[in-house]
């Protein structure tokens, strides 16, 4: 026969274990659904064309296949660029907001060597997040975004499981793909999501991204955003 004290001890142990499990669920997110799209690095999608530049947590510019098949650091800046650009198939550039006036830095894509640094008019190299075809997005309610072109709603993107949509950071050169930064809970680094214009295809290209600047280039040479004029 089990004594009352033994029974209370067992109840206390079970309660303690339950408390630990609850704490792990809250702090570590165990059992919480992951709202991030599938990893493109683990499962590349050849349907997503071109190359993408983004900045990692080491303040290095990374060149990645948009499909997720390959990636590598190109140039470590020591600062977080304000904007990134593909100039051609051999050169990239980035804009440093400080010191004023802005520094426009050109880098050799293969070697990562800085080729040129010049100042540009800070009022000119702006990017207003419109697509190449003029499409813009507006938050409608919660995590829903309307795509609007020529004053007409052409589509809606919905992000289930989120109270607020991720941040738009760029478009593909053909205006058919959007790039978003998403800041997940529990202190994880920001993620770079690629989403088709109709919302049906989604993938996480990278984690641990910083800044909010990307550039996208297609094999035919089209790139977005376009660099500031000389």
mmCIF file of C-alpha atoms in Angstrom:
data_model
loop_
_atom_site.group_PDB
_atom_site.id
_atom_site.type_symbol
_atom_site.label_atom_id
_atom_site.label_comp_id
_atom_site.label_asym_id
_atom_site.label_seq_id
_atom_site.Cartn_x
_atom_site.Cartn_y
_atom_site.Cartn_z
ATOM 1 C CA UNK A 1 0.000 0.000 0.000
ATOM 2 C CA UNK A 2 1.378 3.402 -1.014
ATOM 3 C CA UNK A 3 1.689 5.966 1.755
ATOM 4 C CA UNK A 4 0.144 9.465 1.388
ATOM 5 C CA UNK A 5 3.584 11.058 1.410
ATOM 6 C CA UNK A 6 4.748 8.792 -1.418
ATOM 7 C CA UNK A 7 1.684 9.663 -3.482
ATOM 8 C CA UNK A 8 2.235 13.389 -2.959
ATOM 9 C CA UNK A 9 5.884 12.974 -3.941
ATOM 10 C CA UNK A 10 4.879 11.266 -7.217
ATOM 11 C CA UNK A 11 2.339 13.998 -7.951
ATOM 12 C CA UNK A 12 4.981 16.652 -7.295
ATOM 13 C CA UNK A 13 7.444 14.958 -9.656
ATOM 14 C CA UNK A 14 4.831 14.651 -12.416
ATOM 15 C CA UNK A 15 3.843 18.273 -11.917
ATOM 16 C CA UNK A 16 7.467 19.348 -12.107
ATOM 17 C CA UNK A 17 7.998 17.467 -15.366
ATOM 18 C CA UNK A 18 4.841 19.014 -16.806
ATOM 19 C CA UNK A 19 6.092 22.479 -15.863
ATOM 20 C CA UNK A 20 9.392 21.824 -17.641
ATOM 21 C CA UNK A 21 7.549 20.651 -20.769
ATOM 22 C CA UNK A 22 5.322 23.746 -20.755
ATOM 23 C CA UNK A 23 8.381 25.985 -20.345
ATOM 24 C CA UNK A 24 10.098 24.268 -23.282
ATOM 25 C CA UNK A 25 7.028 24.756 -25.455
ATOM 26 C CA UNK A 26 6.884 28.470 -24.625
ATOM 27 C CA UNK A 27 10.600 29.249 -24.836
ATOM 28 C CA UNK A 28 11.702 26.898 -27.593
ATOM 29 C CA UNK A 29 8.572 26.884 -29.674
ATOM 30 C CA UNK A 30 8.124 23.107 -29.433
ATOM 31 C CA UNK A 31 4.741 22.245 -30.844
ATOM 32 C CA UNK A 32 4.295 25.687 -32.427
ATOM 33 C CA UNK A 33 3.624 25.528 -36.175
ATOM 34 C CA UNK A 34 6.397 26.943 -38.354
ATOM 35 C CA UNK A 35 5.082 29.625 -40.698
ATOM 36 C CA UNK A 36 8.246 29.688 -42.818
ATOM 37 C CA UNK A 37 8.096 28.249 -46.350
ATOM 38 C CA UNK A 38 10.220 25.157 -47.122
ATOM 39 C CA UNK A 39 13.974 25.686 -47.316
ATOM 40 C CA UNK A 40 15.207 26.169 -50.870
ATOM 41 C CA UNK A 41 18.724 25.272 -49.771
ATOM 42 C CA UNK A 42 17.519 21.828 -48.708
ATOM 43 C CA UNK A 43 14.997 21.444 -51.547
ATOM 44 C CA UNK A 44 15.956 23.653 -54.523
ATOM 45 C CA UNK A 45 13.231 24.774 -56.915
ATOM 46 C CA UNK A 46 14.505 25.143 -60.512
ATOM 47 C CA UNK A 47 11.352 27.087 -61.407
ATOM 48 C CA UNK A 48 12.758 30.133 -59.580
ATOM 49 C CA UNK A 49 15.210 31.628 -62.051
ATOM 50 C CA UNK A 50 18.209 33.883 -61.706
ATOM 51 C CA UNK A 51 20.699 34.947 -59.048
ATOM 52 C CA UNK A 52 20.088 36.971 -55.901
ATOM 53 C CA UNK A 53 22.351 39.164 -53.791
ATOM 54 C CA UNK A 54 21.666 39.578 -50.076
ATOM 55 C CA UNK A 55 23.656 40.385 -46.930
ATOM 56 C CA UNK A 56 24.353 37.833 -44.193
ATOM 57 C CA UNK A 57 24.930 38.330 -40.470
ATOM 58 C CA UNK A 58 28.664 38.798 -41.040
ATOM 59 C CA UNK A 59 27.890 41.878 -43.209
ATOM 60 C CA UNK A 60 29.033 39.945 -46.268
ATOM 61 C CA UNK A 61 27.289 40.125 -49.632
ATOM 62 C CA UNK A 62 26.164 36.652 -50.675
ATOM 63 C CA UNK A 63 25.466 35.529 -54.234
ATOM 64 C CA UNK A 64 22.828 32.785 -54.317
ATOM 65 C CA UNK A 65 20.923 30.977 -57.001
ATOM 66 C CA UNK A 66 17.282 31.952 -56.583
ATOM 67 C CA UNK A 67 16.449 28.264 -56.879
ATOM 68 C CA UNK A 68 18.538 27.584 -53.763
ATOM 69 C CA UNK A 69 21.014 25.298 -55.545
ATOM 70 C CA UNK A 70 24.189 27.228 -54.663
ATOM 71 C CA UNK A 71 25.449 30.232 -52.724
ATOM 72 C CA UNK A 72 28.672 31.860 -51.588
ATOM 73 C CA UNK A 73 30.052 35.030 -50.032
ATOM 74 C CA UNK A 74 31.319 37.563 -52.561
ATOM 75 C CA UNK A 75 32.497 40.569 -50.566
ATOM 76 C CA UNK A 76 32.506 41.441 -46.859
ATOM 77 C CA UNK A 77 31.713 45.100 -46.437
ATOM 78 C CA UNK A 78 32.002 45.691 -42.679
ATOM 79 C CA UNK A 79 28.798 47.724 -42.993
ATOM 80 C CA UNK A 80 25.231 46.942 -43.968
ATOM 81 C CA UNK A 81 24.549 48.213 -47.517
ATOM 82 C CA UNK A 82 21.465 50.303 -48.117
ATOM 83 C CA UNK A 83 20.966 48.935 -51.654
ATOM 84 C CA UNK A 84 22.485 46.194 -53.810
ATOM 85 C CA UNK A 85 22.848 46.039 -57.602
ATOM 86 C CA UNK A 86 23.917 43.755 -60.421
ATOM 87 C CA UNK A 87 25.795 45.907 -62.945
ATOM 88 C CA UNK A 88 26.540 43.108 -65.442
ATOM 89 C CA UNK A 89 27.677 39.482 -65.382
ATOM 90 C CA UNK A 90 31.055 40.484 -63.930
ATOM 91 C CA UNK A 91 30.331 43.315 -61.498
ATOM 92 C CA UNK A 92 28.019 44.106 -58.630
ATOM 93 C CA UNK A 93 27.639 47.275 -56.572
ATOM 94 C CA UNK A 94 26.302 48.406 -53.257
ATOM 95 C CA UNK A 95 25.318 51.699 -51.730
ATOM 96 C CA UNK A 96 26.676 52.724 -48.331
ATOM 97 C CA UNK A 97 24.547 55.414 -46.654
ATOM 98 C CA UNK A 98 27.374 56.730 -44.489
ATOM 99 C CA UNK A 99 29.509 58.755 -44.533
ATOM 100 C CA UNK A 100 27.468 61.380 -46.326
ATOM 101 C CA UNK A 101 27.316 61.803 -49.301
ATOM 102 C CA UNK A 102 26.568 58.230 -50.274
ATOM 103 C CA UNK A 103 29.339 55.911 -51.386
ATOM 104 C CA UNK A 104 28.641 53.762 -54.441
ATOM 105 C CA UNK A 105 31.031 50.792 -54.352
ATOM 106 C CA UNK A 106 31.683 48.549 -57.375
ATOM 107 C CA UNK A 107 32.972 45.021 -56.751
ATOM 108 C CA UNK A 108 34.357 42.327 -59.042
ATOM 109 C CA UNK A 109 31.925 39.431 -58.812
ATOM 110 C CA UNK A 110 34.487 36.668 -59.264
ATOM 111 C CA UNK A 111 37.313 37.876 -57.016
ATOM 112 C CA UNK A 112 35.313 39.989 -54.553
ATOM 113 C CA UNK A 113 37.838 42.791 -55.025
ATOM 114 C CA UNK A 114 36.682 46.404 -54.780
ATOM 115 C CA UNK A 115 37.092 48.064 -58.171
ATOM 116 C CA UNK A 116 35.803 51.575 -57.637
ATOM 117 C CA UNK A 117 34.244 53.802 -55.012
ATOM 118 C CA UNK A 118 32.511 57.059 -55.802
ATOM 119 C CA UNK A 119 29.958 59.411 -54.313
ATOM 120 C CA UNK A 120 26.485 59.757 -55.747
ATOM 121 C CA UNK A 121 23.635 62.162 -55.258
ATOM 122 C CA UNK A 122 21.711 60.776 -52.237
ATOM 123 C CA UNK A 123 18.420 61.889 -53.763
ATOM 124 C CA UNK A 124 18.843 59.685 -56.853
ATOM 125 C CA UNK A 125 19.587 56.063 -55.805
ATOM 126 C CA UNK A 126 16.196 55.439 -54.264
ATOM 127 C CA UNK A 127 14.085 52.306 -54.525
ATOM 128 C CA UNK A 128 10.367 52.585 -53.835
ATOM 129 C CA UNK A 129 9.640 48.823 -53.935
ATOM 130 C CA UNK A 130 7.480 48.980 -57.043
ATOM 131 C CA UNK A 131 7.865 46.061 -59.454
ATOM 132 C CA UNK A 132 9.453 46.609 -62.876
ATOM 133 C CA UNK A 133 5.937 46.565 -64.397
ATOM 134 C CA UNK A 134 4.712 49.160 -61.899
ATOM 135 C CA UNK A 135 2.864 46.809 -59.546
ATOM 136 C CA UNK A 136 2.766 47.865 -55.914
ATOM 137 C CA UNK A 137 1.536 46.101 -52.809
ATOM 138 C CA UNK A 138 -0.667 47.417 -50.022
ATOM 139 C CA UNK A 139 -1.592 45.797 -46.757
ATOM 140 C CA UNK A 140 -5.313 45.255 -46.642
ATOM 141 C CA UNK A 141 -5.934 43.683 -43.226
ATOM 142 C CA UNK A 142 -3.837 41.473 -41.020
ATOM 143 C CA UNK A 143 -1.377 39.421 -43.057
ATOM 144 C CA UNK A 144 -3.044 40.073 -46.434
ATOM 145 C CA UNK A 145 -1.395 42.052 -49.207
ATOM 146 C CA UNK A 146 -3.102 43.388 -52.336
ATOM 147 C CA UNK A 147 -1.144 43.643 -55.582
ATOM 148 C CA UNK A 148 -2.219 46.783 -57.432
ATOM 149 C CA UNK A 149 -1.364 47.811 -60.983
ATOM 150 C CA UNK A 150 -2.841 50.774 -62.855
ATOM 151 C CA UNK A 151 -5.272 51.319 -59.997
ATOM 152 C CA UNK A 152 -6.664 47.773 -60.173
ATOM 153 C CA UNK A 153 -6.213 44.928 -57.679
ATOM 154 C CA UNK A 154 -4.578 42.117 -59.645
ATOM 155 C CA UNK A 155 -4.093 39.642 -56.819
ATOM 156 C CA UNK A 156 -3.879 39.072 -53.087
ATOM 157 C CA UNK A 157 -1.196 37.339 -51.034
ATOM 158 C CA UNK A 158 -2.186 35.802 -47.705
ATOM 159 C CA UNK A 159 0.259 34.639 -45.054
ATOM 160 C CA UNK A 160 -1.494 32.114 -42.849
ATOM 161 C CA UNK A 161 -0.373 31.947 -39.246
ATOM 162 C CA UNK A 162 0.913 35.534 -39.207
ATOM 163 C CA UNK A 163 -0.726 38.605 -37.707
ATOM 164 C CA UNK A 164 1.330 40.880 -39.953
ATOM 165 C CA UNK A 165 2.826 40.234 -43.404
ATOM 166 C CA UNK A 166 6.591 39.933 -43.942
ATOM 167 C CA UNK A 167 8.482 42.963 -45.250
ATOM 168 C CA UNK A 168 8.745 43.374 -49.016
ATOM 169 C CA UNK A 169 12.384 43.886 -50.049
ATOM 170 C CA UNK A 170 12.363 43.333 -53.800
ATOM 171 C CA UNK A 171 10.995 41.889 -57.027
ATOM 172 C CA UNK A 172 12.266 39.638 -59.778
ATOM 173 C CA UNK A 173 13.112 41.390 -63.067
ATOM 174 C CA UNK A 174 9.953 39.997 -64.705
ATOM 175 C CA UNK A 175 7.682 41.146 -61.839
ATOM 176 C CA UNK A 176 6.502 37.546 -61.266
ATOM 177 C CA UNK A 177 8.263 36.922 -57.935
ATOM 178 C CA UNK A 178 8.471 38.881 -54.706
ATOM 179 C CA UNK A 179 11.196 38.779 -52.068
ATOM 180 C CA UNK A 180 10.319 39.272 -48.407
ATOM 181 C CA UNK A 181 12.186 39.518 -45.122
ATOM 182 C CA UNK A 182 10.484 37.712 -42.263
ATOM 183 C CA UNK A 183 11.515 38.120 -38.633
ATOM 184 C CA UNK A 184 10.498 34.913 -36.829
ATOM 185 C CA UNK A 185 9.805 34.724 -33.089
ATOM 186 C CA UNK A 186 12.072 33.278 -30.436
ATOM 187 C CA UNK A 187 15.092 35.351 -31.453
ATOM 188 C CA UNK A 188 15.917 33.569 -34.712
ATOM 189 C CA UNK A 189 17.587 35.607 -37.437
ATOM 190 C CA UNK A 190 15.620 37.129 -40.280
ATOM 191 C CA UNK A 191 14.684 34.921 -43.227
ATOM 192 C CA UNK A 192 14.575 35.707 -46.946
ATOM 193 C CA UNK A 193 11.393 34.363 -48.544
ATOM 194 C CA UNK A 194 10.661 34.123 -52.273
ATOM 195 C CA UNK A 195 6.982 34.075 -53.227
ATOM 196 C CA UNK A 196 5.413 33.770 -56.667
ATOM 197 C CA UNK A 197 3.076 36.547 -57.711
ATOM 198 C CA UNK A 198 0.052 34.260 -57.425
ATOM 199 C CA UNK A 199 1.213 33.072 -53.986
ATOM 200 C CA UNK A 200 1.231 29.394 -54.931
ATOM 201 C CA UNK A 201 4.998 28.813 -54.817
ATOM 202 C CA UNK A 202 6.991 29.850 -51.754
ATOM 203 C CA UNK A 203 10.421 29.088 -50.403
ATOM 204 C CA UNK A 204 12.926 30.253 -47.794
ATOM 205 C CA UNK A 205 16.108 31.118 -49.654
ATOM 206 C CA UNK A 206 18.226 32.040 -46.635
ATOM 207 C CA UNK A 207 18.213 32.535 -42.874
ATOM 208 C CA UNK A 208 20.287 34.963 -40.853
ATOM 209 C CA UNK A 209 19.927 37.783 -43.373
ATOM 210 C CA UNK A 210 20.291 41.445 -42.419
ATOM 211 C CA UNK A 211 19.684 44.910 -43.776
ATOM 212 C CA UNK A 212 16.700 44.617 -46.080
ATOM 213 C CA UNK A 213 18.436 44.949 -49.457
ATOM 214 C CA UNK A 214 18.456 42.401 -52.271
ATOM 215 C CA UNK A 215 19.151 42.432 -56.003
ATOM 216 C CA UNK A 216 17.885 39.922 -58.565
ATOM 217 C CA UNK A 217 19.357 39.114 -61.987
ATOM 218 C CA UNK A 218 18.077 36.810 -64.724
ATOM 219 C CA UNK A 219 20.313 34.819 -67.111
ATOM 220 C CA UNK A 220 19.247 37.115 -69.977
ATOM 221 C CA UNK A 221 20.808 40.091 -68.198
ATOM 222 C CA UNK A 222 17.677 41.711 -66.809
ATOM 223 C CA UNK A 223 18.214 42.907 -63.236
ATOM 224 C CA UNK A 224 16.279 44.669 -60.521
ATOM 225 C CA UNK A 225 16.713 47.181 -58.989
ATOM 226 C CA UNK A 226 18.476 49.211 -61.615
ATOM 227 C CA UNK A 227 21.584 51.121 -60.500
ATOM 228 C CA UNK A 228 21.566 54.915 -60.326
ATOM 229 C CA UNK A 229 22.555 56.717 -63.492
ATOM 230 C CA UNK A 230 26.086 58.106 -63.656
#
